[in-house]
Structures are given as structure tokens and as C-alpha cells.
Amino acid sequence: MNGTLNKVMLIGHLGDDVKMHYFDGGNCIGRFQLATNEVYINKTTNEKITSTEWHNLVVRNKAAEICEKYLSKGDKIYVEGRIKSRQWQAEDGTTKYTTEIQVTEFTFLTTKKETANHRQSHEQEAAKSTNFDAPNEGLPINDLPF
């Protein structure tokens, strides 16, 4: 095989809100951390162990603006992208390194706003449908409504 592949697929929860950085010329990037968990049982102690891995994600331009608008800490998201390592000089002169996921595709799985709205509308519907004191208007008493 002559080609290579640099592809990452992750499903996880945001560790914080999206942080935006704007540049001259109108371009921008959004940065956020994504937590993925691995759960396993320790065979010697029978203890359930959860291991969390943190990933630094970068989204660009319009995608960054969409993420900033709709995502917040704790939201679940699916992302695809590629691994990119970079280095820079810190103010103290030391060389710093980081590895990031450059996001190319994403899908919102759950957002807090969506979950809160869904829960509220579901509770309202449940309250409407559990009013047992109201008679079945328009139905004869011996007719079943189903």
C-alpha cells in the first residue's frame, strides 16, 4: 500500500465551552476538549474502572461558529478529523508541543439545550395526558377511546 491514512473518529463529551480565536481577514478557530471514557472490570478486584482520555479539538471558520453557538460543556458530539502535532515558542523561550484533532466533520448527538427543551415538552405532555379527573368529552361512557 503506497498511501497513508490519518483519520480519527471520536464520540465524547465536551469538557468546557468552545473557546473562539479570531484573526485578521475574518477567519477564526474554535478550540475545546473532548472526553472519551473506557470502562473495564479489574479481574483481580472485580472493581469497575473508568479511564478518561482528553482530546484537544480544533474547528475552523463556519464550523467553529456553529459549534460555539450550539455546544456547551457536557454535550455529546461525534467528530471526524485528523491528528496534527505542532510546536511553538513560549514567552519564556521554551519550546512547547501539542497534539490536536483537526475536525473535518461533526454531528451533535445531544446538547444540553436540546435535552432541557425535550424534557420540558415531555413533562408538559405527560401533565396533559394524566388529567384523570376530566371526563372523556364527546364519547359515550361505554365506548372505549382506543
PDB file of C-alpha atoms in Angstrom:
ATOM      1  CA  MET A   1       0.000   0.000   0.000  1.00  0.00           C
ATOM      2  CA  ASN A   2       1.565   3.261  -1.119  1.00  0.00           C
ATOM      3  CA  GLY A   3      -0.857   5.672   0.570  1.00  0.00           C
ATOM      4  CA  THR A   4      -1.200   6.619   4.205  1.00  0.00           C
ATOM      5  CA  LEU A   5      -4.192   7.437   6.372  1.00  0.00           C
ATOM      6  CA  ASN A   6      -4.600   9.957   9.170  1.00  0.00           C
ATOM      7  CA  LYS A   7      -8.200   9.674  10.339  1.00  0.00           C
ATOM      8  CA  VAL A   8      -9.745   9.978  13.781  1.00  0.00           C
ATOM      9  CA  MET A   9     -13.332   9.218  14.824  1.00  0.00           C
ATOM     10  CA  LEU A  10     -14.427  10.125  18.360  1.00  0.00           C
ATOM     11  CA  ILE A  11     -17.639  10.217  20.367  1.00  0.00           C
ATOM     12  CA  GLY A  12     -17.384  12.039  23.652  1.00  0.00           C
ATOM     13  CA  HIS A  13     -18.469  14.873  25.912  1.00  0.00           C
ATOM     14  CA  LEU A  14     -17.196  18.454  25.863  1.00  0.00           C
ATOM     15  CA  GLY A  15     -15.010  19.303  28.831  1.00  0.00           C
ATOM     16  CA  ASP A  16     -15.767  23.025  28.517  1.00  0.00           C
ATOM     17  CA  ASP A  17     -17.453  25.535  26.233  1.00  0.00           C
ATOM     18  CA  VAL A  18     -15.904  26.241  22.826  1.00  0.00           C
ATOM     19  CA  LYS A  19     -13.191  28.937  23.023  1.00  0.00           C
ATOM     20  CA  MET A  20     -13.035  31.125  19.923  1.00  0.00           C
ATOM     21  CA  HIS A  21      -9.997  32.896  18.465  1.00  0.00           C
ATOM     22  CA  TYR A  22     -10.479  35.448  15.672  1.00  0.00           C
ATOM     23  CA  PHE A  23      -7.832  36.501  13.140  1.00  0.00           C
ATOM     24  CA  ASP A  24      -7.362  39.359  10.714  1.00  0.00           C
ATOM     25  CA  GLY A  25      -9.218  38.706   7.494  1.00  0.00           C
ATOM     26  CA  GLY A  26     -12.282  37.208   9.175  1.00  0.00           C
ATOM     27  CA  ASN A  27     -11.000  33.686   9.830  1.00  0.00           C
ATOM     28  CA  CYS A  28     -11.492  32.042  13.192  1.00  0.00           C
ATOM     29  CA  ILE A  29     -10.859  28.814  15.060  1.00  0.00           C
ATOM     30  CA  GLY A  30     -12.671  27.192  17.943  1.00  0.00           C
ATOM     31  CA  ARG A  31     -10.925  25.023  20.495  1.00  0.00           C
ATOM     32  CA  PHE A  32     -12.387  22.624  23.018  1.00  0.00           C
ATOM     33  CA  GLN A  33     -11.514  19.436  24.852  1.00  0.00           C
ATOM     34  CA  LEU A  34     -13.411  16.207  24.335  1.00  0.00           C
ATOM     35  CA  ALA A  35     -13.511  13.429  26.929  1.00  0.00           C
ATOM     36  CA  THR A  36     -13.784   9.795  25.906  1.00  0.00           C
ATOM     37  CA  ASN A  37     -14.201   7.055  28.505  1.00  0.00           C
ATOM     38  CA  GLU A  38     -13.182   3.432  28.671  1.00  0.00           C
ATOM     39  CA  VAL A  39     -14.860   1.282  31.321  1.00  0.00           C
ATOM     40  CA  TYR A  40     -13.499  -2.120  32.305  1.00  0.00           C
ATOM     41  CA  ILE A  41     -13.525  -4.524  35.237  1.00  0.00           C
ATOM     42  CA  ASN A  42     -10.314  -5.190  37.152  1.00  0.00           C
ATOM     43  CA  LYS A  43     -10.198  -9.007  37.147  1.00  0.00           C
ATOM     44  CA  THR A  44      -8.340  -9.318  40.448  1.00  0.00           C
ATOM     45  CA  THR A  45     -10.512  -6.922  42.484  1.00  0.00           C
ATOM     46  CA  ASN A  46     -13.742  -7.101  40.427  1.00  0.00           C
ATOM     47  CA  GLU A  47     -13.741  -3.307  40.604  1.00  0.00           C
ATOM     48  CA  LYS A  48     -15.261  -1.242  37.797  1.00  0.00           C
ATOM     49  CA  ILE A  49     -12.596   1.159  36.460  1.00  0.00           C
ATOM     50  CA  THR A  50     -13.297   4.197  34.282  1.00  0.00           C
ATOM     51  CA  SER A  51     -10.400   5.668  32.353  1.00  0.00           C
ATOM     52  CA  THR A  52     -10.860   9.077  30.708  1.00  0.00           C
ATOM     53  CA  GLU A  53      -8.801  10.292  27.749  1.00  0.00           C
ATOM     54  CA  TRP A  54      -8.828  14.004  26.878  1.00  0.00           C
ATOM     55  CA  HIS A  55      -8.515  15.165  23.265  1.00  0.00           C
ATOM     56  CA  ASN A  56      -7.773  18.727  22.108  1.00  0.00           C
ATOM     57  CA  LEU A  57     -10.078  19.573  19.195  1.00  0.00           C
ATOM     58  CA  VAL A  58      -9.821  22.422  16.689  1.00  0.00           C
ATOM     59  CA  VAL A  59     -12.607  23.534  14.331  1.00  0.00           C
ATOM     60  CA  ARG A  60     -12.264  26.303  11.768  1.00  0.00           C
ATOM     61  CA  ASN A  61     -14.306  29.209  10.422  1.00  0.00           C
ATOM     62  CA  LYS A  62     -18.027  28.494   9.901  1.00  0.00           C
ATOM     63  CA  ALA A  63     -17.817  25.114  11.657  1.00  0.00           C
ATOM     64  CA  ALA A  64     -16.270  26.854  14.678  1.00  0.00           C
ATOM     65  CA  GLU A  65     -19.078  29.415  14.774  1.00  0.00           C
ATOM     66  CA  ILE A  66     -21.704  26.645  14.627  1.00  0.00           C
ATOM     67  CA  CYS A  67     -20.009  24.741  17.450  1.00  0.00           C
ATOM     68  CA  GLU A  68     -19.760  27.885  19.572  1.00  0.00           C
ATOM     69  CA  LYS A  69     -23.445  28.663  19.033  1.00  0.00           C
ATOM     70  CA  TYR A  70     -24.877  25.227  19.835  1.00  0.00           C
ATOM     71  CA  LEU A  71     -22.407  23.379  22.060  1.00  0.00           C
ATOM     72  CA  SER A  72     -21.659  23.763  25.739  1.00  0.00           C
ATOM     73  CA  LYS A  73     -19.847  21.845  28.451  1.00  0.00           C
ATOM     74  CA  GLY A  74     -21.139  18.284  28.823  1.00  0.00           C
ATOM     75  CA  ASP A  75     -22.703  17.992  25.367  1.00  0.00           C
ATOM     76  CA  LYS A  76     -22.131  14.772  23.429  1.00  0.00           C
ATOM     77  CA  ILE A  77     -20.685  15.012  19.913  1.00  0.00           C
ATOM     78  CA  TYR A  78     -19.336  12.767  17.161  1.00  0.00           C
ATOM     79  CA  VAL A  79     -16.293  14.131  15.319  1.00  0.00           C
ATOM     80  CA  GLU A  80     -14.076  13.040  12.457  1.00  0.00           C
ATOM     81  CA  GLY A  81     -10.748  14.583  11.699  1.00  0.00           C
ATOM     82  CA  ARG A  82      -7.011  14.074  11.573  1.00  0.00           C
ATOM     83  CA  ILE A  83      -4.215  14.196  14.131  1.00  0.00           C
ATOM     84  CA  LYS A  84      -1.920  17.196  13.876  1.00  0.00           C
ATOM     85  CA  SER A  85       1.109  17.897  16.074  1.00  0.00           C
ATOM     86  CA  ARG A  86       2.612  21.350  16.314  1.00  0.00           C
ATOM     87  CA  GLN A  87       5.199  23.275  18.279  1.00  0.00           C
ATOM     88  CA  TRP A  88       5.739  26.913  19.238  1.00  0.00           C
ATOM     89  CA  GLN A  89       7.983  29.107  21.330  1.00  0.00           C
ATOM     90  CA  ALA A  90       6.555  30.152  24.702  1.00  0.00           C
ATOM     91  CA  GLU A  91       7.196  33.620  26.124  1.00  0.00           C
ATOM     92  CA  ASP A  92       9.925  32.190  28.376  1.00  0.00           C
ATOM     93  CA  GLY A  93      11.760  30.822  25.307  1.00  0.00           C
ATOM     94  CA  THR A  94      10.928  27.161  25.844  1.00  0.00           C
ATOM     95  CA  THR A  95       9.580  25.041  23.029  1.00  0.00           C
ATOM     96  CA  LYS A  96       6.042  23.772  23.631  1.00  0.00           C
ATOM     97  CA  TYR A  97       4.398  20.837  21.858  1.00  0.00           C
ATOM     98  CA  THR A  98       0.787  19.787  21.459  1.00  0.00           C
ATOM     99  CA  THR A  99      -1.218  17.217  19.561  1.00  0.00           C
ATOM    100  CA  GLU A 100      -4.668  18.209  18.322  1.00  0.00           C
ATOM    101  CA  ILE A 101      -7.534  16.752  16.348  1.00  0.00           C
ATOM    102  CA  GLN A 102      -8.275  18.944  13.318  1.00  0.00           C
ATOM    103  CA  VAL A 103     -12.037  18.393  12.967  1.00  0.00           C
ATOM    104  CA  THR A 104     -13.352  17.946   9.424  1.00  0.00           C
ATOM    105  CA  GLU A 105     -16.850  16.563  10.169  1.00  0.00           C
ATOM    106  CA  PHE A 106     -19.076  16.592  13.233  1.00  0.00           C
ATOM    107  CA  THR A 107     -22.555  15.618  14.382  1.00  0.00           C
ATOM    108  CA  PHE A 108     -24.236  16.877  17.532  1.00  0.00           C
ATOM    109  CA  LEU A 109     -25.556  13.866  19.435  1.00  0.00           C
ATOM    110  CA  THR A 110     -27.057  15.610  22.460  1.00  0.00           C
ATOM    111  CA  THR A 111     -26.934  19.213  23.549  1.00  0.00           C
ATOM    112  CA  LYS A 112     -27.987  20.493  26.948  1.00  0.00           C
ATOM    113  CA  LYS A 113     -30.364  22.974  25.328  1.00  0.00           C
ATOM    114  CA  GLU A 114     -31.962  20.192  23.275  1.00  0.00           C
ATOM    115  CA  THR A 115     -32.178  17.841  26.262  1.00  0.00           C
ATOM    116  CA  ALA A 116     -33.703  20.534  28.506  1.00  0.00           C
ATOM    117  CA  ASN A 117     -36.267  21.523  25.850  1.00  0.00           C
ATOM    118  CA  HIS A 118     -37.160  17.874  25.158  1.00  0.00           C
ATOM    119  CA  ARG A 119     -37.507  17.108  28.877  1.00  0.00           C
ATOM    120  CA  GLN A 120     -39.686  20.193  29.437  1.00  0.00           C
ATOM    121  CA  SER A 121     -42.004  19.442  26.492  1.00  0.00           C
ATOM    122  CA  HIS A 122     -42.210  15.768  27.533  1.00  0.00           C
ATOM    123  CA  GLU A 123     -43.167  16.786  31.087  1.00  0.00           C
ATOM    124  CA  GLN A 124     -45.819  19.158  29.737  1.00  0.00           C
ATOM    125  CA  GLU A 125     -47.275  16.403  27.524  1.00  0.00           C
ATOM    126  CA  ALA A 126     -47.242  13.970  30.445  1.00  0.00           C
ATOM    127  CA  ALA A 127     -49.068  16.509  32.616  1.00  0.00           C
ATOM    128  CA  LYS A 128     -51.712  16.982  29.918  1.00  0.00           C
ATOM    129  CA  SER A 129     -52.241  13.267  29.386  1.00  0.00           C
ATOM    130  CA  THR A 130     -52.513  12.381  33.090  1.00  0.00           C
ATOM    131  CA  ASN A 131     -55.540  14.540  33.884  1.00  0.00           C
ATOM    132  CA  PHE A 132     -57.766  11.705  35.133  1.00  0.00           C
ATOM    133  CA  ASP A 133     -60.474  13.996  36.545  1.00  0.00           C
ATOM    134  CA  ALA A 134     -61.597  15.293  33.145  1.00  0.00           C
ATOM    135  CA  PRO A 135     -64.365  13.249  31.525  1.00  0.00           C
ATOM    136  CA  ASN A 136     -63.942  11.918  28.003  1.00  0.00           C
ATOM    137  CA  GLU A 137     -65.729  14.727  26.234  1.00  0.00           C
ATOM    138  CA  GLY A 138     -67.839  13.682  23.279  1.00  0.00           C
ATOM    139  CA  LEU A 139     -67.530   9.942  23.979  1.00  0.00           C
ATOM    140  CA  PRO A 140     -70.348   7.802  25.302  1.00  0.00           C
ATOM    141  CA  ILE A 141     -69.462   6.324  28.684  1.00  0.00           C
ATOM    142  CA  ASN A 142     -69.371   2.724  27.442  1.00  0.00           C
ATOM    143  CA  ASP A 143     -67.243   3.441  24.350  1.00  0.00           C
ATOM    144  CA  LEU A 144     -63.551   2.764  24.724  1.00  0.00           C
ATOM    145  CA  PRO A 145     -61.314   5.535  23.401  1.00  0.00           C
ATOM    146  CA  PHE A 146     -58.833   3.059  21.881  1.00  0.00           C
TER     147      PHE A 146
END
